[in-house]
mmCIF file of C-alpha atoms in Angstrom:
data_model
loop_
_atom_site.group_PDB
_atom_site.id
_atom_site.type_symbol
_atom_site.label_atom_id
_atom_site.label_comp_id
_atom_site.label_asym_id
_atom_site.label_seq_id
_atom_site.Cartn_x
_atom_site.Cartn_y
_atom_site.Cartn_z
ATOM 1 C CA MET G 1 89.187 87.776 114.809
ATOM 2 C CA LEU G 2 85.688 87.956 113.479
ATOM 3 C CA PRO G 3 83.846 91.128 113.320
ATOM 4 C CA ARG G 4 80.894 91.757 115.916
ATOM 5 C CA LYS G 5 77.515 91.881 114.885
ATOM 6 C CA ASP G 6 76.978 95.436 115.171
ATOM 7 C CA GLU G 7 80.150 95.975 113.258
ATOM 8 C CA MET G 8 79.001 93.888 110.183
ATOM 9 C CA LYS G 9 75.566 95.888 110.391
ATOM 10 C CA THR G 10 77.389 99.123 110.137
ATOM 11 C CA GLU G 11 79.391 97.904 107.132
ATOM 12 C CA LEU G 12 76.397 96.620 105.343
ATOM 13 C CA GLN G 13 74.676 99.848 106.178
ATOM 14 C CA ILE G 14 77.380 101.811 104.362
ATOM 15 C CA LYS G 15 77.647 99.559 101.563
ATOM 16 C CA ASN G 16 73.955 99.892 100.744
ATOM 17 C CA ARG G 17 73.366 103.410 101.105
ATOM 18 C CA ALA G 18 74.318 106.349 98.835
ATOM 19 C CA LEU G 19 77.364 108.129 100.219
ATOM 20 C CA LEU G 20 77.245 111.900 99.751
ATOM 21 C CA CYS G 21 80.483 113.726 100.627
ATOM 22 C CA GLY G 22 80.531 117.458 101.263
ATOM 23 C CA VAL G 23 83.601 119.447 100.687
ATOM 24 C CA ASP G 24 84.705 122.958 101.661
ATOM 25 C CA GLU G 25 87.931 124.834 102.443
ATOM 26 C CA VAL G 26 89.133 127.572 104.524
ATOM 27 C CA GLY G 27 91.881 129.744 104.009
ATOM 28 C CA ARG G 28 92.280 131.302 100.540
ATOM 29 C CA GLY G 29 92.299 135.026 101.372
ATOM 30 C CA PRO G 30 94.871 135.031 104.175
ATOM 31 C CA LEU G 31 98.487 136.139 103.651
ATOM 32 C CA ALA G 32 99.833 133.460 105.719
ATOM 33 C CA GLY G 33 99.387 129.836 106.692
ATOM 34 C CA PRO G 34 98.129 126.964 104.559
ATOM 35 C CA VAL G 35 94.671 126.253 103.068
ATOM 36 C CA VAL G 36 92.921 123.827 104.878
ATOM 37 C CA ALA G 37 89.999 121.510 103.073
ATOM 38 C CA ALA G 38 87.703 118.794 104.798
ATOM 39 C CA ALA G 39 85.593 116.187 103.188
ATOM 40 C CA VAL G 40 82.587 114.738 105.213
ATOM 41 C CA ILE G 41 80.045 112.093 104.749
ATOM 42 C CA LEU G 42 77.252 112.402 107.578
ATOM 43 C CA ASP G 43 75.160 109.492 108.867
ATOM 44 C CA PRO G 44 71.511 110.297 107.668
ATOM 45 C CA GLN G 45 70.310 108.307 110.605
ATOM 46 C CA CYS G 46 72.124 110.334 112.799
ATOM 47 C CA PRO G 47 71.568 114.200 111.995
ATOM 48 C CA ILE G 48 73.441 116.872 113.723
ATOM 49 C CA ALA G 49 71.582 119.845 114.861
ATOM 50 C CA GLY G 50 72.963 123.565 113.975
ATOM 51 C CA LEU G 51 75.029 122.721 111.014
ATOM 52 C CA ALA G 52 75.446 125.970 109.313
ATOM 53 C CA ASP G 53 78.233 128.030 107.377
ATOM 54 C CA SER G 54 81.296 127.992 109.484
ATOM 55 C CA LYS G 55 81.516 131.789 109.126
ATOM 56 C CA ALA G 56 77.977 132.362 110.672
ATOM 57 C CA LEU G 57 78.885 130.515 113.866
ATOM 58 C CA SER G 58 80.719 131.566 116.732
ATOM 59 C CA ALA G 59 83.891 130.187 117.765
ATOM 60 C CA LYS G 60 82.239 128.280 120.852
ATOM 61 C CA LYS G 61 79.562 126.777 118.613
ATOM 62 C CA ARG G 62 82.320 125.704 116.147
ATOM 63 C CA ASP G 63 84.204 123.826 118.625
ATOM 64 C CA ALA G 64 81.238 122.039 119.670
ATOM 65 C CA LEU G 65 80.015 121.041 116.458
ATOM 66 C CA PHE G 66 83.449 120.034 115.558
ATOM 67 C CA GLU G 67 83.388 117.251 118.191
ATOM 68 C CA CYS G 68 79.903 116.045 117.132
ATOM 69 C CA ILE G 69 80.932 115.872 113.765
ATOM 70 C CA VAL G 70 84.011 113.826 114.442
ATOM 71 C CA ALA G 71 82.086 111.623 116.743
ATOM 72 C CA GLN G 72 78.921 111.214 114.706
ATOM 73 C CA ALA G 73 80.156 111.328 110.841
ATOM 74 C CA LEU G 74 80.384 108.136 108.842
ATOM 75 C CA ALA G 75 83.642 109.405 107.445
ATOM 76 C CA PHE G 76 85.690 112.494 107.387
ATOM 77 C CA HIS G 77 89.312 113.611 106.497
ATOM 78 C CA ILE G 78 91.084 117.037 106.707
ATOM 79 C CA ALA G 79 93.810 117.893 104.467
ATOM 80 C CA SER G 80 95.893 120.937 103.385
ATOM 81 C CA ALA G 81 98.259 122.749 100.911
ATOM 82 C CA SER G 82 100.946 124.245 102.198
ATOM 83 C CA VAL G 83 102.508 127.861 101.745
ATOM 84 C CA GLU G 84 105.224 126.280 99.582
ATOM 85 C CA GLU G 85 102.444 124.716 97.364
ATOM 86 C CA ILE G 86 100.272 127.906 97.216
ATOM 87 C CA ASP G 87 103.245 129.965 96.096
ATOM 88 C CA ARG G 88 104.098 127.359 93.437
ATOM 89 C CA LEU G 89 100.752 126.458 91.895
ATOM 90 C CA ASN G 90 98.475 129.654 92.695
ATOM 91 C CA ILE G 91 95.842 129.793 95.347
ATOM 92 C CA LEU G 92 93.092 128.107 93.393
ATOM 93 C CA GLN G 93 95.007 125.039 92.043
ATOM 94 C CA ALA G 94 96.495 124.601 95.743
ATOM 95 C CA THR G 95 92.929 125.075 97.181
ATOM 96 C CA PHE G 96 91.723 122.215 94.681
ATOM 97 C CA LEU G 97 94.828 120.002 95.821
ATOM 98 C CA ALA G 98 93.628 120.278 99.415
ATOM 99 C CA MET G 99 90.268 119.367 98.523
ATOM 100 C CA GLN G 100 91.473 116.245 96.442
ATOM 101 C CA ARG G 101 93.540 115.120 99.403
ATOM 102 C CA ALA G 102 90.860 115.468 101.941
ATOM 103 C CA VAL G 103 88.299 113.023 99.499
ATOM 104 C CA ALA G 104 91.333 110.630 99.030
ATOM 105 C CA GLY G 105 91.790 110.330 102.633
ATOM 106 C CA LEU G 106 88.232 109.176 103.372
ATOM 107 C CA SER G 107 88.098 105.595 104.812
ATOM 108 C CA VAL G 108 85.031 104.888 102.500
ATOM 109 C CA CYS G 109 84.622 105.898 98.868
ATOM 110 C CA PRO G 110 81.941 108.472 98.140
ATOM 111 C CA THR G 111 79.127 108.034 95.443
ATOM 112 C CA HIS G 112 78.850 111.732 94.847
ATOM 113 C CA VAL G 113 80.923 114.539 96.081
ATOM 114 C CA GLN G 114 79.397 118.230 96.468
ATOM 115 C CA VAL G 115 81.852 121.050 96.681
ATOM 116 C CA ASP G 116 80.981 124.475 98.155
ATOM 117 C CA GLY G 117 81.576 127.255 95.367
ATOM 118 C CA ASN G 118 81.077 127.480 91.472
ATOM 119 C CA HIS G 119 84.226 125.354 90.566
ATOM 120 C CA SER G 120 85.320 121.929 91.423
ATOM 121 C CA PRO G 121 88.480 119.905 90.818
ATOM 122 C CA SER G 122 88.067 116.332 89.546
ATOM 123 C CA PHE G 123 88.199 113.710 92.541
ATOM 124 C CA LEU G 124 89.826 110.109 92.528
ATOM 125 C CA TRP G 125 89.625 107.672 95.411
ATOM 126 C CA PRO G 126 92.442 105.359 95.684
ATOM 127 C CA SER G 127 90.940 102.187 94.710
ATOM 128 C CA ALA G 128 88.414 103.906 92.165
ATOM 129 C CA SER G 129 88.880 103.192 88.572
ATOM 130 C CA GLU G 130 87.467 106.584 87.399
ATOM 131 C CA PRO G 131 86.651 110.042 88.697
ATOM 132 C CA LEU G 132 84.078 110.454 91.221
ATOM 133 C CA SER G 133 80.830 111.949 90.558
ATOM 134 C CA CYS G 134 80.897 115.612 91.632
ATOM 135 C CA GLU G 135 79.300 119.049 91.407
ATOM 136 C CA ALA G 136 79.862 122.549 92.801
ATOM 137 C CA ILE G 137 77.140 124.373 94.459
ATOM 138 C CA VAL G 138 77.069 128.072 95.345
ATOM 139 C CA GLN G 139 76.480 128.748 98.798
ATOM 140 C CA GLY G 140 76.610 125.272 99.486
ATOM 141 C CA ASP G 141 78.103 125.517 103.030
ATOM 142 C CA ALA G 142 74.690 127.141 103.925
ATOM 143 C CA LEU G 143 72.430 124.693 102.031
ATOM 144 C CA ILE G 144 74.114 121.263 102.341
ATOM 145 C CA PRO G 145 74.557 119.733 105.716
ATOM 146 C CA SER G 146 77.697 117.618 104.771
ATOM 147 C CA ILE G 147 79.364 121.060 103.090
ATOM 148 C CA SER G 148 78.367 122.764 106.437
ATOM 149 C CA ALA G 149 79.972 120.086 108.362
ATOM 150 C CA ALA G 150 83.266 120.260 106.070
ATOM 151 C CA SER G 151 83.542 123.868 106.427
ATOM 152 C CA ILE G 152 83.481 123.902 110.452
ATOM 153 C CA LEU G 153 86.243 121.014 110.377
ATOM 154 C CA ALA G 154 88.388 123.070 108.174
ATOM 155 C CA LYS G 155 87.823 126.387 109.934
ATOM 156 C CA VAL G 156 88.316 124.938 113.479
ATOM 157 C CA THR G 157 91.640 123.171 112.371
ATOM 158 C CA ARG G 158 92.859 126.089 110.538
ATOM 159 C CA ASP G 159 92.150 128.558 113.533
ATOM 160 C CA ARG G 160 93.944 125.976 115.829
ATOM 161 C CA LEU G 161 97.001 125.753 113.706
ATOM 162 C CA MET G 162 97.267 129.481 113.309
ATOM 163 C CA GLY G 163 96.906 129.927 117.144
ATOM 164 C CA THR G 164 99.872 127.583 117.273
ATOM 165 C CA LEU G 165 102.066 129.468 114.815
ATOM 166 C CA HIS G 166 101.271 132.653 117.029
ATOM 167 C CA LEU G 167 103.339 131.042 119.816
ATOM 168 C CA ASP G 168 106.262 131.245 117.350
ATOM 169 C CA PHE G 169 105.735 134.269 115.695
ATOM 170 C CA PRO G 170 103.625 136.468 118.288
ATOM 171 C CA VAL G 171 104.399 139.887 116.429
ATOM 172 C CA TYR G 172 102.022 139.041 113.586
ATOM 173 C CA GLY G 173 99.093 138.485 115.658
ATOM 174 C CA PHE G 174 98.094 135.148 113.905
ATOM 175 C CA ASN G 175 95.757 134.407 116.929
ATOM 176 C CA GLN G 176 93.653 137.307 116.214
ATOM 177 C CA HIS G 177 93.384 137.416 112.450
ATOM 178 C CA VAL G 178 94.301 133.956 111.450
ATOM 179 C CA GLY G 179 96.470 135.416 108.524
ATOM 180 C CA TYR G 180 93.712 137.359 106.813
ATOM 181 C CA PRO G 181 94.934 141.017 105.569
ATOM 182 C CA THR G 182 93.679 143.165 108.647
ATOM 183 C CA ALA G 183 95.225 146.794 109.232
ATOM 184 C CA ALA G 184 97.203 145.219 112.027
ATOM 185 C CA HIS G 185 98.579 142.526 109.949
ATOM 186 C CA ARG G 186 99.489 144.624 107.238
ATOM 187 C CA ALA G 187 101.300 146.986 109.669
ATOM 188 C CA ALA G 188 103.184 144.037 111.162
ATOM 189 C CA LEU G 189 104.348 142.956 107.676
ATOM 190 C CA GLN G 190 105.630 146.382 107.094
ATOM 191 C CA LYS G 191 107.342 146.667 110.372
ATOM 192 C CA TYR G 192 108.914 143.182 110.599
ATOM 193 C CA GLY G 193 108.552 141.794 106.993
ATOM 194 C CA PRO G 194 107.297 138.395 106.063
ATOM 195 C CA CYS G 195 107.980 135.118 108.306
ATOM 196 C CA GLU G 196 108.375 131.750 106.768
ATOM 197 C CA HIS G 197 104.646 131.090 106.999
ATOM 198 C CA HIS G 198 103.705 134.181 104.909
ATOM 199 C CA ARG G 199 102.734 133.512 101.103
ATOM 200 C CA ARG G 200 105.159 135.074 99.117
ATOM 201 C CA SER G 201 103.062 135.228 96.036
ATOM 202 C CA PHE G 202 100.550 137.727 97.506
ATOM 203 C CA LYS G 203 100.891 141.228 96.711
ATOM 204 C CA PRO G 204 100.836 142.763 100.315
ATOM 205 C CA VAL G 205 103.844 140.161 101.271
ATOM 206 C CA GLN G 206 105.674 141.060 98.110
ATOM 207 C CA LEU G 207 105.355 144.593 99.111
ATOM 208 C CA SER G 208 106.430 144.071 102.739
ATOM 209 C CA LEU G 209 109.640 142.384 101.130
ATOM 210 C CA SER G 210 110.287 145.277 98.718
ATOM 211 C CA LEU G 211 110.121 147.752 101.766
ATOM 212 C CA MET G 212 112.660 145.623 103.597
ATOM 213 C CA ARG G 213 115.213 145.816 100.763
#
């Protein structure tokens, strides 16, 4: 079946423009759950109002922007690195792995990748012959719209996941602190010990294991 004229126009527009990809992650600091990363290529002809660092937005605003990004972005992909990968690789390398998976999962190849922070992994796209052009931007989630969008997708996705884990492990309060080392979370760890979703390479979890022996 031949593509419609509007589909052909969209493909031509994508092919002839610079495709800037923003990448950000959520979940480096928690004691439980995966680290989640997102890659987003926004459409310059369809700007999204209100984009900002996900941490500066209310949950209601993040949810609304999540739907806008999913509907209006030229391309996006959300990926993660598991608790097992975090414990095996370390949190930095697992974060880079999640970012690389997010970029590799895009439906189109970006011409340049911008990553929030002061370090960036190298990025490959499945059909590209060499690594993609990339740069790290300190506070990029507050400065670059596509990175802001990526931070929102990653944050909302991870928060929803931790809310789901709370249904199976309610004693830890994952729905409240989403795995971060709050006083309530540390107290639950000391009382109940870690569950399968806790990162055993993190010191507070190691301490709770030693107290259980």
